[in-house]
Amino acid sequence: DHGVATASADPFFPSQWGLENDGTTSEPWAVLADADIDADAGWHRTRGAGVVVAVIDSGVDISHPDLVNNIWHNPGETCGNDVDDDHNGYVDDCDGWDFVNNDNTPEDLNGHVTHVAGIIGAEANNAIGIAGVAYESQIMALKIGNEAPPLSAAIEAIAYAIDNGARVINASWIVEDVNAATYFEPILDAAEAAGVLVVAGAGTSGNNLDSHPVYPAASTNPNVIAVGASTPQDERAPYSGFGPASVDVFAPGEHIASTMPGGSYAVFSGTSMAAPMVSGAAALLWAATPAATAAEVKGALLDQS
Ligand code: CA
């Protein structure tokens, strides 16, 4: 116990029912007491420092005041010299990469992943906005789009995350291509070999993924964890994908407050909001137990005791 302050200094923290709540709320929806991830208990041990979480999605507003101090920067790259200084195949990838437009500005055009990134790593106790689950972790912004992302871009981005030091990959998107399992298998195996955990949203079709598989959520790799969305009443959100074999865990995903481009905030719902709760929790676990394997971190996340 480091005796650290909780995130109570963040003005929207009382709205963050998924982190800590006692059944009272300032919002119009009812909240079941303790239907949360007990973030405060974790924060007394660790806040995720030193763990890099790759957010592969629609790009991040890396200058958002609640994110700017927790954005990953490539330590091997000299910015703006038009040289691939670290020989990783990407020129001037100082702040991540845009795999759709093949440039070094993974900016957010639709808000989806700035919201996702804030759930994982928004700065806490800075007197603005919200607190992220792992509020001292680093967010690696890798852009592929989140509306039917191209498979090739998704695979390249996962490879980049593996090669450049991410321990957790957040995938708040699904690919429904009939060949998706075949295409994803090698890169998910590579992530497993590198000890990287892939946290995947179960999608908002309301389907049973055991009979309607979507990827990467439906992968059976031991380093892939599929996340469904739960409500403030601690029930499965009706739109959330589920499936006893495919979906590993449910996390708060309904009425989730987080960051939006331009320094603003919004409340969104979906498995896209539930997955980053788990990615943040994984970062906390890894900061506390750096030698743990991806399978051990997954096991700890699923431990109900
Ligand atoms: Ca480079």
CSV table of C-alpha atoms and ligand atoms in Angstrom, one decimal:
chain,number,residue,atom,x,y,z
A,1,ASP,CA,0.0,0.0,0.0
A,2,HIS,CA,1.6,3.2,-1.2
A,3,GLY,CA,-1.0,5.3,0.5
A,4,VAL,CA,-1.8,7.0,-2.7
A,5,ALA,CA,-4.7,9.3,-3.2
A,6,THR,CA,-7.6,7.8,-5.2
A,7,ALA,CA,-8.9,9.5,-8.3
A,8,SER,CA,-11.4,11.6,-6.4
A,9,ALA,CA,-9.7,14.8,-7.7
A,10,ASP,CA,-11.0,14.1,-11.2
A,11,PRO,CA,-14.3,15.9,-11.6
A,12,PHE,CA,-16.1,13.2,-13.6
A,13,PHE,CA,-14.9,10.4,-11.3
A,14,PRO,CA,-18.3,10.2,-9.6
A,15,SER,CA,-19.8,9.2,-13.0
A,16,GLN,CA,-17.3,6.4,-13.5
A,17,TRP,CA,-19.5,3.7,-12.0
A,18,GLY,CA,-17.4,1.0,-13.6
A,19,LEU,CA,-14.4,1.9,-11.5
A,20,GLU,CA,-15.8,2.3,-8.1
A,21,ASN,CA,-19.4,2.9,-6.9
A,22,ASP,CA,-21.4,2.6,-3.8
A,23,GLY,CA,-24.8,2.6,-5.5
A,24,THR,CA,-25.2,6.3,-5.6
A,25,THR,CA,-24.8,8.3,-8.8
A,26,SER,CA,-25.2,11.7,-10.2
A,27,GLU,CA,-26.4,10.2,-13.5
A,28,PRO,CA,-29.9,9.4,-14.6
A,29,TRP,CA,-29.3,5.6,-14.6
A,30,ALA,CA,-29.5,3.4,-11.6
A,31,VAL,CA,-26.3,1.8,-10.4
A,32,LEU,CA,-26.0,-1.4,-8.4
A,33,ALA,CA,-23.5,-0.9,-5.5
A,34,ASP,CA,-20.1,-2.4,-6.2
A,35,ALA,CA,-21.0,-3.5,-9.8
A,36,ASP,CA,-17.5,-2.2,-10.6
A,37,ILE,CA,-13.9,-3.4,-11.1
A,38,ASP,CA,-12.7,-2.2,-7.6
A,39,ALA,CA,-10.1,0.0,-9.3
A,40,ASP,CA,-9.3,1.8,-6.1
A,41,ALA,CA,-8.1,-1.5,-4.5
A,42,GLY,CA,-5.7,-2.0,-7.4
A,43,TRP,CA,-4.5,1.6,-7.3
A,44,HIS,CA,-3.1,1.1,-3.8
A,45,ARG,CA,-0.6,-1.3,-5.3
A,46,THR,CA,0.0,0.0,-8.8
A,47,ARG,CA,-1.2,2.5,-11.5
A,48,GLY,CA,0.3,0.7,-14.4
A,49,ALA,CA,3.6,2.6,-14.7
A,50,GLY,CA,6.0,1.1,-17.3
A,51,VAL,CA,3.4,-0.9,-19.2
A,52,VAL,CA,2.7,-0.1,-22.8
A,53,VAL,CA,-0.9,-0.7,-24.1
A,54,ALA,CA,-1.3,-0.6,-27.8
A,55,VAL,CA,-4.7,0.8,-28.8
A,56,ILE,CA,-5.3,-0.5,-32.4
A,57,ASP,CA,-8.4,1.4,-33.6
A,58,SER,CA,-9.4,4.7,-35.3
A,59,GLY,CA,-6.5,6.8,-34.0
A,60,VAL,CA,-6.1,8.8,-30.8
A,61,ASP,CA,-6.2,12.5,-30.0
A,62,ILE,CA,-2.7,12.4,-28.5
A,63,SER,CA,-2.9,16.1,-27.5
A,64,HIS,CA,-6.0,15.6,-25.3
A,65,PRO,CA,-5.1,17.2,-21.9
A,66,ASP,CA,-6.2,14.1,-20.1
A,67,LEU,CA,-4.0,11.8,-22.3
A,68,VAL,CA,-1.0,13.9,-23.4
A,69,ASN,CA,1.2,12.8,-20.5
A,70,ASN,CA,0.4,9.1,-21.0
A,71,ILE,CA,1.0,8.7,-24.7
A,72,TRP,CA,3.8,6.3,-25.8
A,73,HIS,CA,6.6,7.9,-27.8
A,74,ASN,CA,9.1,5.8,-29.8
A,75,PRO,CA,12.4,6.3,-27.9
A,76,GLY,CA,14.4,5.0,-30.9
A,77,GLU,CA,13.1,7.6,-33.4
A,78,THR,CA,14.4,11.1,-34.0
A,79,CYS,CA,11.2,13.0,-35.0
A,80,GLY,CA,11.0,14.7,-38.3
A,81,ASN,CA,14.4,13.8,-39.8
A,82,ASP,CA,12.8,11.6,-42.5
A,83,VAL,CA,14.9,8.6,-41.4
A,84,ASP,CA,13.9,5.3,-40.0
A,85,ASP,CA,16.3,5.7,-37.1
A,86,ASP,CA,15.4,2.5,-35.2
A,87,HIS,CA,15.2,0.4,-38.4
A,88,ASN,CA,11.7,-0.9,-37.6
A,89,GLY,CA,10.4,-0.3,-41.1
A,90,TYR,CA,8.6,3.0,-40.3
A,91,VAL,CA,9.9,6.5,-40.9
A,92,ASP,CA,9.5,9.0,-38.1
A,93,ASP,CA,7.0,6.8,-36.2
A,94,CYS,CA,7.4,9.0,-33.1
A,95,ASP,CA,3.8,8.7,-31.8
A,96,GLY,CA,2.7,5.4,-33.4
A,97,TRP,CA,1.5,4.8,-37.0
A,98,ASP,CA,-1.5,5.1,-39.3
A,99,PHE,CA,-1.7,1.8,-41.1
A,100,VAL,CA,-4.6,2.9,-43.3
A,101,ASN,CA,-2.9,6.0,-44.8
A,102,ASN,CA,0.6,4.8,-44.2
A,103,ASP,CA,1.8,7.9,-42.4
A,104,ASN,CA,3.1,8.8,-38.9
A,105,THR,CA,0.0,10.7,-37.7
A,106,PRO,CA,-2.5,8.3,-36.1
A,107,GLU,CA,-5.0,11.1,-35.4
A,108,ASP,CA,-8.6,10.4,-34.4
A,109,LEU,CA,-11.3,11.3,-37.0
A,110,ASN,CA,-14.3,9.8,-35.3
A,111,GLY,CA,-13.7,9.8,-31.6
A,112,HIS,CA,-14.1,6.0,-31.0
A,113,VAL,CA,-10.6,5.3,-29.8
A,114,THR,CA,-9.8,8.5,-28.0
A,115,HIS,CA,-12.7,7.3,-25.9
A,116,VAL,CA,-11.2,3.8,-25.6
A,117,ALA,CA,-7.7,5.2,-24.8
A,118,GLY,CA,-9.1,7.3,-22.0
A,119,ILE,CA,-10.7,4.3,-20.3
A,120,ILE,CA,-7.3,2.6,-20.3
A,121,GLY,CA,-5.0,5.5,-19.4
A,122,ALA,CA,-6.4,8.9,-18.8
A,123,GLU,CA,-4.4,10.8,-16.3
A,124,ALA,CA,-5.8,10.8,-12.8
A,125,ASN,CA,-5.7,13.4,-10.0
A,126,ASN,CA,-5.0,16.2,-12.5
A,127,ALA,CA,-8.2,18.1,-11.7
A,128,ILE,CA,-9.7,17.5,-15.2
A,129,GLY,CA,-12.0,14.9,-16.6
A,130,ILE,CA,-11.8,11.3,-15.8
A,131,ALA,CA,-9.4,8.7,-14.4
A,132,GLY,CA,-8.1,5.8,-16.5
A,133,VAL,CA,-8.0,2.3,-15.1
A,134,ALA,CA,-4.2,2.2,-15.5
A,135,TYR,CA,-3.6,5.9,-15.3
A,136,GLU,CA,0.2,5.7,-15.4
A,137,SER,CA,0.4,3.3,-18.3
A,138,GLN,CA,1.4,4.4,-21.8
A,139,ILE,CA,-0.9,4.4,-24.8
A,140,MET,CA,0.6,3.4,-28.1
A,141,ALA,CA,-1.7,4.8,-30.8
A,142,LEU,CA,-2.0,2.6,-33.9
A,143,LYS,CA,-4.6,3.5,-36.5
A,144,ILE,CA,-6.5,1.0,-38.6
A,145,GLY,CA,-10.1,2.4,-38.4
A,146,ASN,CA,-12.8,0.7,-36.4
A,147,GLU,CA,-15.6,0.3,-38.9
A,148,ALA,CA,-14.7,-2.9,-40.7
A,149,PRO,CA,-11.0,-2.4,-40.4
A,150,PRO,CA,-8.9,-3.9,-43.3
A,151,LEU,CA,-7.5,-7.2,-42.3
A,152,SER,CA,-4.1,-6.4,-43.6
A,153,ALA,CA,-3.9,-3.2,-41.6
A,154,ALA,CA,-5.0,-5.0,-38.4
A,155,ILE,CA,-2.3,-7.6,-38.9
A,156,GLU,CA,0.4,-5.0,-39.6
A,157,ALA,CA,-0.6,-3.1,-36.5
A,158,ILE,CA,-0.5,-6.1,-34.3
A,159,ALA,CA,3.0,-6.9,-35.6
A,160,TYR,CA,4.1,-3.3,-34.9
A,161,ALA,CA,2.8,-3.5,-31.3
A,162,ILE,CA,4.6,-6.8,-30.7
A,163,ASP,CA,7.9,-5.5,-32.2
A,164,ASN,CA,7.8,-2.1,-30.4
A,165,GLY,CA,7.3,-3.1,-26.8
A,166,ALA,CA,3.5,-3.3,-26.1
A,167,ARG,CA,2.5,-5.9,-23.5
A,168,VAL,CA,-1.3,-5.5,-24.1
A,169,ILE,CA,-3.1,-4.9,-27.3
A,170,ASN,CA,-6.7,-3.5,-27.1
A,171,ALA,CA,-8.9,-4.5,-30.1
A,172,SER,CA,-12.3,-2.8,-29.7
A,173,TRP,CA,-13.4,-4.0,-33.1
A,174,ILE,CA,-14.3,-7.2,-34.9
A,175,VAL,CA,-13.7,-8.7,-38.3
A,176,GLU,CA,-16.4,-10.9,-39.7
A,177,ASP,CA,-14.6,-12.1,-42.8
A,178,VAL,CA,-15.2,-15.9,-43.2
A,179,ASN,CA,-11.4,-16.3,-43.5
A,180,ALA,CA,-10.6,-14.1,-40.5
A,181,ALA,CA,-9.6,-17.0,-38.3
A,182,THR,CA,-7.1,-18.3,-40.8
A,183,TYR,CA,-5.7,-14.8,-41.4
A,184,PHE,CA,-5.4,-13.9,-37.7
A,185,GLU,CA,-4.1,-17.2,-36.5
A,186,PRO,CA,-0.4,-16.6,-37.3
A,187,ILE,CA,-0.2,-13.1,-35.9
A,188,LEU,CA,-2.1,-14.1,-32.7
A,189,ASP,CA,0.4,-17.0,-32.4
A,190,ALA,CA,3.3,-14.4,-32.8
A,191,ALA,CA,1.7,-12.3,-30.0
A,192,GLU,CA,1.5,-15.4,-27.8
A,193,ALA,CA,5.2,-16.2,-28.5
A,194,ALA,CA,6.1,-12.7,-27.6
A,195,GLY,CA,4.1,-12.7,-24.4
A,196,VAL,CA,1.6,-10.1,-25.6
A,197,LEU,CA,-2.0,-10.2,-24.4
A,198,VAL,CA,-4.7,-9.4,-26.9
A,199,VAL,CA,-7.9,-8.0,-25.4
A,200,ALA,CA,-10.8,-8.1,-27.8
A,201,GLY,CA,-14.4,-6.7,-27.7
A,202,ALA,CA,-17.1,-9.3,-28.2
A,203,GLY,CA,-19.0,-7.0,-30.5
A,204,THR,CA,-22.5,-5.5,-30.3
A,205,SER,CA,-24.5,-8.0,-32.5
A,206,GLY,CA,-26.0,-9.6,-29.4
A,207,ASN,CA,-25.0,-12.9,-31.0
A,208,ASN,CA,-23.6,-16.1,-29.4
A,209,LEU,CA,-20.0,-16.0,-30.7
A,210,ASP,CA,-19.7,-19.8,-30.2
A,211,SER,CA,-22.1,-20.2,-33.2
A,212,HIS,CA,-21.4,-16.8,-34.9
A,213,PRO,CA,-17.6,-16.3,-34.4
A,214,VAL,CA,-16.1,-12.9,-34.9
A,215,TYR,CA,-12.3,-12.2,-34.7
A,216,PRO,CA,-10.1,-11.7,-32.9
A,217,ALA,CA,-12.6,-12.2,-30.0
A,218,ALA,CA,-13.4,-15.8,-31.0
A,219,SER,CA,-9.8,-16.9,-31.2
A,220,THR,CA,-9.0,-19.8,-28.9
A,221,ASN,CA,-5.4,-18.7,-28.3
A,222,PRO,CA,-4.5,-18.6,-24.6
A,223,ASN,CA,-3.3,-15.0,-24.9
A,224,VAL,CA,-6.6,-13.7,-26.3
A,225,ILE,CA,-9.3,-12.5,-23.9
A,226,ALA,CA,-12.7,-11.7,-25.2
A,227,VAL,CA,-14.8,-9.2,-23.3
A,228,GLY,CA,-18.5,-8.6,-23.2
A,229,ALA,CA,-20.3,-5.5,-21.8
A,230,SER,CA,-22.1,-5.4,-18.5
A,231,THR,CA,-24.5,-2.7,-17.4
A,232,PRO,CA,-24.7,-0.6,-14.2
A,233,GLN,CA,-27.2,-3.1,-12.9
A,234,ASP,CA,-24.5,-5.8,-13.3
A,235,GLU,CA,-26.3,-7.6,-16.1
A,236,ARG,CA,-25.2,-8.5,-19.7
A,237,ALA,CA,-25.9,-5.6,-22.0
A,238,PRO,CA,-28.6,-6.9,-24.4
A,239,TYR,CA,-26.4,-6.0,-27.5
A,240,SER,CA,-23.3,-7.6,-26.1
A,241,GLY,CA,-21.8,-10.7,-27.8
A,242,PHE,CA,-21.6,-13.7,-25.5
A,243,GLY,CA,-20.8,-17.4,-25.6
A,244,PRO,CA,-19.5,-19.7,-22.9
A,245,ALA,CA,-16.6,-20.9,-25.1
A,246,SER,CA,-15.7,-17.7,-26.8
A,247,VAL,CA,-16.3,-14.8,-24.3
A,248,ASP,CA,-14.1,-15.0,-21.3
A,249,VAL,CA,-15.3,-12.1,-19.1
A,250,PHE,CA,-17.8,-9.3,-18.9
A,251,ALA,CA,-16.7,-5.8,-17.8
A,252,PRO,CA,-18.5,-2.4,-17.4
A,253,GLY,CA,-19.4,-1.2,-20.9
A,254,GLU,CA,-22.7,0.7,-20.5
A,255,HIS,CA,-22.8,4.5,-19.9
A,256,ILE,CA,-19.0,4.9,-19.8
A,257,ALA,CA,-17.6,8.4,-19.5
A,258,SER,CA,-14.3,9.0,-21.3
A,259,THR,CA,-12.2,11.4,-23.4
A,260,MET,CA,-13.1,12.7,-26.9
A,261,PRO,CA,-11.1,14.6,-29.5
A,262,GLY,CA,-10.6,18.3,-28.9
A,263,GLY,CA,-10.2,18.0,-25.1
A,264,SER,CA,-13.9,17.0,-24.6
A,265,TYR,CA,-15.7,14.1,-22.9
A,266,ALA,CA,-18.7,11.9,-23.8
A,267,VAL,CA,-20.6,8.9,-22.5
A,268,PHE,CA,-20.6,5.8,-24.8
A,269,SER,CA,-21.8,2.2,-24.5
A,270,GLY,CA,-20.6,-1.0,-26.0
A,271,THR,CA,-18.1,-3.8,-25.8
A,272,SER,CA,-15.6,-1.3,-27.2
A,273,MET,CA,-15.8,0.4,-23.8
A,274,ALA,CA,-15.7,-2.9,-21.8
A,275,ALA,CA,-12.5,-4.3,-23.5
A,276,PRO,CA,-10.4,-1.3,-22.4
A,277,MET,CA,-11.5,-1.8,-18.8
A,278,VAL,CA,-9.8,-5.2,-19.0
A,279,SER,CA,-6.8,-3.9,-20.9
A,280,GLY,CA,-6.3,-1.4,-18.1
A,281,ALA,CA,-6.6,-4.1,-15.5
A,282,ALA,CA,-4.1,-6.2,-17.4
A,283,ALA,CA,-1.6,-3.3,-17.3
A,284,LEU,CA,-2.1,-2.9,-13.6
A,285,LEU,CA,-1.4,-6.7,-13.1
A,286,TRP,CA,1.7,-6.5,-15.3
A,287,ALA,CA,3.0,-3.4,-13.5
A,288,ALA,CA,2.7,-5.3,-10.2
A,289,THR,CA,4.1,-8.6,-11.5
A,290,PRO,CA,6.4,-7.8,-14.5
A,291,ALA,CA,7.5,-11.4,-14.8
A,292,ALA,CA,4.0,-12.9,-15.3
A,293,THR,CA,3.2,-14.5,-18.6
A,294,ALA,CA,0.3,-13.5,-20.8
A,295,ALA,CA,-1.6,-16.7,-19.8
A,296,GLU,CA,-0.9,-15.9,-16.1
A,297,VAL,CA,-2.3,-12.4,-16.5
A,298,LYS,CA,-5.3,-13.7,-18.3
A,299,GLY,CA,-5.8,-16.3,-15.5
A,300,ALA,CA,-5.6,-13.6,-12.9
A,301,LEU,CA,-8.2,-11.5,-14.7
A,302,LEU,CA,-10.6,-14.4,-14.9
A,303,ASP,CA,-10.1,-15.5,-11.3
A,304,GLN,CA,-13.4,-15.0,-9.6
A,305,SER,CA,-12.1,-15.6,-6.1
B,1,CA,CA,11.2,3.9,-37.2
